[in-house]
């Protein structure tokens, strides 16, 4: 089949700049006659952007814009259109009721600095979500402020720092980070002014307990641990790990990226995790949005709650509310006494928080457990189907995801398999991560997918394995059915083009 | 249970394939004593039930309007603004192909997201008159904090940042959170703490820029809405060996001299005014721009143009060797997700507005805010922008004979939120309100607003 025949997708639309024509317009701000408008005020001419300095933005009609972005969207794979088993990202179905709730005008149009007594609906959502997350994670308090998982990690490191400082313990400079951790972990450690010390994994995919104990000492501020870890395995010695860190005076931070495996199964706080962030855009179904926005609320054990970033929402003490509207005020904002401060302006990514509140509310306790049971069952079922074709690195029962080796055929790299999967209508799994598994293919099916989809995906992998021996070039040159073929990342770096370059002869 | 793909029959068959009887057996690695906790969560609700709950909660977001069905008139700003959002923005940005995709790791299956971000970068470059714009940060505040860190990294041996005191106070707080652990010094010059205080002037700020200063961070229009003449400031900063970080309102850049023409080295902005709903403070859009010569020090993702194997244009994430997933502890930042969907909204907004529409929005903001300021200033017991003659854009300080909180309570019953009390940030400014007026206000709205303030102030003694 020729490439032309296979290319069933829409072509990539031209850039807006290329379809722009002077004078075309989509939005008119006012149709009100001039006399009804407010009077003119002279502009401060010395400060004004002159006529020939006007920004050369595209000029398009509303239909141009609609067609452009609609066609662009159709060149994406997404959860709504394709199985998207991106390991460690929890690409579960994003319920549409979340979007309806977030668009309710009383929430969407509410100003962050409106008086608290006029914001009781938003505050109630935040308070309830704090309580829900604390219960699910096993923590005493939660701050919804962090805007993303990485900011949650940064928060955790800052709290660890503030905790030790509050005890006059200034000598601790190291944070232990397992070699299977996400790259954000060591980067967050550095941003908090700490030194990241890598701890190896053992032959079963756990943190190497001996190496960990050897690293523990009075210079260790804490440990960052992802559990289940990025191999999709539950840390078998987690309790010993957290105990060792506590015994040397350190705190344990949990990276909650993989919480989707253990909702209602076990609470991290019950296993000695002192602090943890929740990824609402993974576990709690808020859309990933092509790379954000997310939200990374942080939970803390009782004696660390006062260090949380603020503001957090607390129940109001009616006697303490001075103004006349006290009857309406049930909740208020509160800055924890020893707070590490603010992480962003205002109070968290509220629109994301609201979606997570809706999702948790629709599940209840039994529903939470059901999410993880089905996610783990799907992962183990798929692992069983994939293992004979692309061997799974660790044979233990996995949690919500597993890591296979994508390079088992001569001359075929994991990337070739990933690209060929796109031709079968599946988004590729995460590739080359975790770093400790060569040629990693990290697969997370989530609870949303049904058995037929898992079977079809496994079948596609079998077909690709067959192609790898019979016609390896088919893989080397994949993908063939996407709007564009393989893109040259090296050229992108060597010849940097980071914006549209206006032509000299462009119409203005 | 909602949103679960499999039936009971499926589960039984799958367990059979795994050679086990019960799902519980999959969780044998978990310490038994802690396995299967009883979670104390509210009972599950259906979609119909939760939407009713949401509607009821939304009704509790109110300013206590006594007039049924009258929309609330809000003049609150201070970093988050009510602007008109064309219908196509939510319509297009709500498409599942955009919302339910992730970070474009597989470029061939993500051209929609990648090209949209490239177009966002391009349009922001044009608007700000800068060479490079990244794929966005969490919000304006974190963009400022990361700009400060980048400035320290880009100027050898310098470890202090000077902040103009008229930068948004919450941004200064966020910068403290980010900078202190890294041992970066913070000097805030000219905070407008007392009533009538104009904040720092250029000479005062410049005086604080010394040999240890990596950057000066200035907001223009400033937190109090005033537009300063900062031509020449960049040159002064550069002679001192430091960088100029300029924080802007993207709407204002359509009207006032561009950050690039003013010589800024790094430009940050809060992109919320570009088609993003207020949503009680987030998610918003952190705009981050710089010079091409500094691009390798820049934090955050960036999309670049390239070609496929047949020479066709396409887009990929690029310069990733700066980033955490490659560089780990040596990365330029720990940032992973950007605000992709918010950048998309901004791109659609800008495409819909075009250069003329955006300029029109900016001019209407300017005109409406000045009309409102004039109307309010005429009320006995009220004054506007006391002690300063600096021009303002869409915000100004209203001082009345009433404590600001009292004024807010009084006009609430008339369906008006008159602004943000400055005492929130500067406790001594008890009688000052920061008032924002945008293009959405009509003359009637502004007249009604002024009338409610007049009534409230006139009855002050009663």
PDB file of N, CA, C and O in Angstrom, chain A residues 321-344:
ATOM      1  N   UNK A 321     -15.894  36.259  63.187  1.00  0.00           N
ATOM      2  CA  UNK A 321     -16.177  36.988  61.946  1.00  0.00           C
ATOM      3  C   UNK A 321     -16.801  38.322  62.294  1.00  0.00           C
ATOM      4  O   UNK A 321     -17.868  38.396  62.888  1.00  0.00           O
ATOM      5  N   UNK A 322     -16.115  39.376  61.917  1.00  0.00           N
ATOM      6  CA  UNK A 322     -16.520  40.706  62.374  1.00  0.00           C
ATOM      7  C   UNK A 322     -17.664  41.301  61.561  1.00  0.00           C
ATOM      8  O   UNK A 322     -18.502  41.999  62.096  1.00  0.00           O
ATOM      9  N   UNK A 323     -17.692  40.994  60.290  1.00  0.00           N
ATOM     10  CA  UNK A 323     -18.634  41.754  59.470  1.00  0.00           C
ATOM     11  C   UNK A 323     -20.070  41.249  59.590  1.00  0.00           C
ATOM     12  O   UNK A 323     -20.367  40.230  60.204  1.00  0.00           O
ATOM     13  N   UNK A 324     -20.938  42.021  58.958  1.00  0.00           N
ATOM     14  CA  UNK A 324     -22.366  41.808  59.134  1.00  0.00           C
ATOM     15  C   UNK A 324     -22.860  40.534  58.457  1.00  0.00           C
ATOM     16  O   UNK A 324     -23.983  40.118  58.645  1.00  0.00           O
ATOM     17  N   UNK A 325     -21.999  39.949  57.645  1.00  0.00           N
ATOM     18  CA  UNK A 325     -22.438  38.804  56.860  1.00  0.00           C
ATOM     19  C   UNK A 325     -22.059  37.474  57.501  1.00  0.00           C
ATOM     20  O   UNK A 325     -21.940  36.466  56.832  1.00  0.00           O
ATOM     21  N   UNK A 326     -21.849  37.494  58.802  1.00  0.00           N
ATOM     22  CA  UNK A 326     -21.313  36.311  59.471  1.00  0.00           C
ATOM     23  C   UNK A 326     -22.211  35.088  59.315  1.00  0.00           C
ATOM     24  O   UNK A 326     -21.730  33.973  59.265  1.00  0.00           O
ATOM     25  N   UNK A 327     -23.510  35.335  59.214  1.00  0.00           N
ATOM     26  CA  UNK A 327     -24.421  34.198  59.139  1.00  0.00           C
ATOM     27  C   UNK A 327     -24.176  33.352  57.898  1.00  0.00           C
ATOM     28  O   UNK A 327     -24.474  32.176  57.860  1.00  0.00           O
ATOM     29  N   UNK A 328     -23.643  34.004  56.868  1.00  0.00           N
ATOM     30  CA  UNK A 328     -23.430  33.285  55.616  1.00  0.00           C
ATOM     31  C   UNK A 328     -22.094  32.548  55.579  1.00  0.00           C
ATOM     32  O   UNK A 328     -21.817  31.831  54.649  1.00  0.00           O
ATOM     33  N   UNK A 329     -21.236  32.775  56.555  1.00  0.00           N
ATOM     34  CA  UNK A 329     -19.878  32.267  56.453  1.00  0.00           C
ATOM     35  C   UNK A 329     -19.660  30.998  57.253  1.00  0.00           C
ATOM     36  O   UNK A 329     -19.703  31.000  58.468  1.00  0.00           O
ATOM     37  N   UNK A 330     -19.470  29.906  56.551  1.00  0.00           N
ATOM     38  CA  UNK A 330     -19.174  28.647  57.207  1.00  0.00           C
ATOM     39  C   UNK A 330     -17.687  28.342  57.116  1.00  0.00           C
ATOM     40  O   UNK A 330     -17.119  27.740  57.996  1.00  0.00           O
ATOM     41  N   UNK A 331     -17.072  28.791  56.003  1.00  0.00           N
ATOM     42  CA  UNK A 331     -15.661  28.481  55.757  1.00  0.00           C
ATOM     43  C   UNK A 331     -14.863  29.759  55.556  1.00  0.00           C
ATOM     44  O   UNK A 331     -15.400  30.772  55.119  1.00  0.00           O
ATOM     45  N   UNK A 332     -13.589  29.679  55.883  1.00  0.00           N
ATOM     46  CA  UNK A 332     -12.706  30.816  55.610  1.00  0.00           C
ATOM     47  C   UNK A 332     -11.328  30.305  55.234  1.00  0.00           C
ATOM     48  O   UNK A 332     -10.984  29.151  55.498  1.00  0.00           O
ATOM     49  N   UNK A 333     -10.538  31.190  54.621  1.00  0.00           N
ATOM     50  CA  UNK A 333      -9.146  30.855  54.318  1.00  0.00           C
ATOM     51  C   UNK A 333      -8.295  31.023  55.564  1.00  0.00           C
ATOM     52  O   UNK A 333      -8.581  31.843  56.430  1.00  0.00           O
ATOM     53  N   UNK A 334      -7.230  30.235  55.614  1.00  0.00           N
ATOM     54  CA  UNK A 334      -6.361  30.267  56.781  1.00  0.00           C
ATOM     55  C   UNK A 334      -4.938  29.995  56.336  1.00  0.00           C
ATOM     56  O   UNK A 334      -4.695  29.088  55.528  1.00  0.00           O
ATOM     57  N   UNK A 335      -3.997  30.798  56.821  1.00  0.00           N
ATOM     58  CA  UNK A 335      -2.590  30.548  56.521  1.00  0.00           C
ATOM     59  C   UNK A 335      -2.017  29.743  57.682  1.00  0.00           C
ATOM     60  O   UNK A 335      -2.008  30.210  58.814  1.00  0.00           O
ATOM     61  N   UNK A 336      -1.567  28.502  57.446  1.00  0.00           N
ATOM     62  CA  UNK A 336      -1.020  27.699  58.537  1.00  0.00           C
ATOM     63  C   UNK A 336       0.105  28.447  59.263  1.00  0.00           C
ATOM     64  O   UNK A 336       0.848  29.217  58.644  1.00  0.00           O
ATOM     65  N   UNK A 337       0.223  28.213  60.565  1.00  0.00           N
ATOM     66  CA  UNK A 337       1.092  29.024  61.425  1.00  0.00           C
ATOM     67  C   UNK A 337       2.539  29.081  60.931  1.00  0.00           C
ATOM     68  O   UNK A 337       3.163  30.135  60.952  1.00  0.00           O
ATOM     69  N   UNK A 338       3.092  27.958  60.500  1.00  0.00           N
ATOM     70  CA  UNK A 338       4.496  27.951  60.053  1.00  0.00           C
ATOM     71  C   UNK A 338       4.573  27.646  58.566  1.00  0.00           C
ATOM     72  O   UNK A 338       5.504  26.980  58.100  1.00  0.00           O
ATOM     73  N   UNK A 339       3.587  28.129  57.833  1.00  0.00           N
ATOM     74  CA  UNK A 339       3.482  27.809  56.405  1.00  0.00           C
ATOM     75  C   UNK A 339       4.776  28.110  55.652  1.00  0.00           C
ATOM     76  O   UNK A 339       5.437  29.120  55.920  1.00  0.00           O
ATOM     77  N   UNK A 340       5.098  27.237  54.714  1.00  0.00           N
ATOM     78  CA  UNK A 340       6.233  27.523  53.825  1.00  0.00           C
ATOM     79  C   UNK A 340       5.898  28.649  52.856  1.00  0.00           C
ATOM     80  O   UNK A 340       6.760  29.099  52.120  1.00  0.00           O
ATOM     81  N   UNK A 341       4.657  29.118  52.849  1.00  0.00           N
ATOM     82  CA  UNK A 341       4.280  30.272  52.042  1.00  0.00           C
ATOM     83  C   UNK A 341       3.353  29.920  50.910  1.00  0.00           C
ATOM     84  O   UNK A 341       2.692  28.891  50.919  1.00  0.00           O
ATOM     85  N   UNK A 342       3.331  30.809  49.945  1.00  0.00           N
ATOM     86  CA  UNK A 342       2.490  30.629  48.758  1.00  0.00           C
ATOM     87  C   UNK A 342       3.293  29.999  47.642  1.00  0.00           C
ATOM     88  O   UNK A 342       4.471  30.267  47.476  1.00  0.00           O
ATOM     89  N   UNK A 343       2.635  29.193  46.824  1.00  0.00           N
ATOM     90  CA  UNK A 343       3.283  28.584  45.663  1.00  0.00           C
ATOM     91  C   UNK A 343       2.793  29.166  44.352  1.00  0.00           C
ATOM     92  O   UNK A 343       3.388  28.978  43.309  1.00  0.00           O
ATOM     93  N   UNK A 344       1.663  29.797  44.387  1.00  0.00           N
ATOM     94  CA  UNK A 344       1.138  30.474  43.205  1.00  0.00           C
ATOM     95  C   UNK A 344       0.226  31.580  43.708  1.00  0.00           C
ATOM     96  O   UNK A 344      -0.058  31.637  44.903  1.00  0.00           O
TER      97      UNK A 344
END
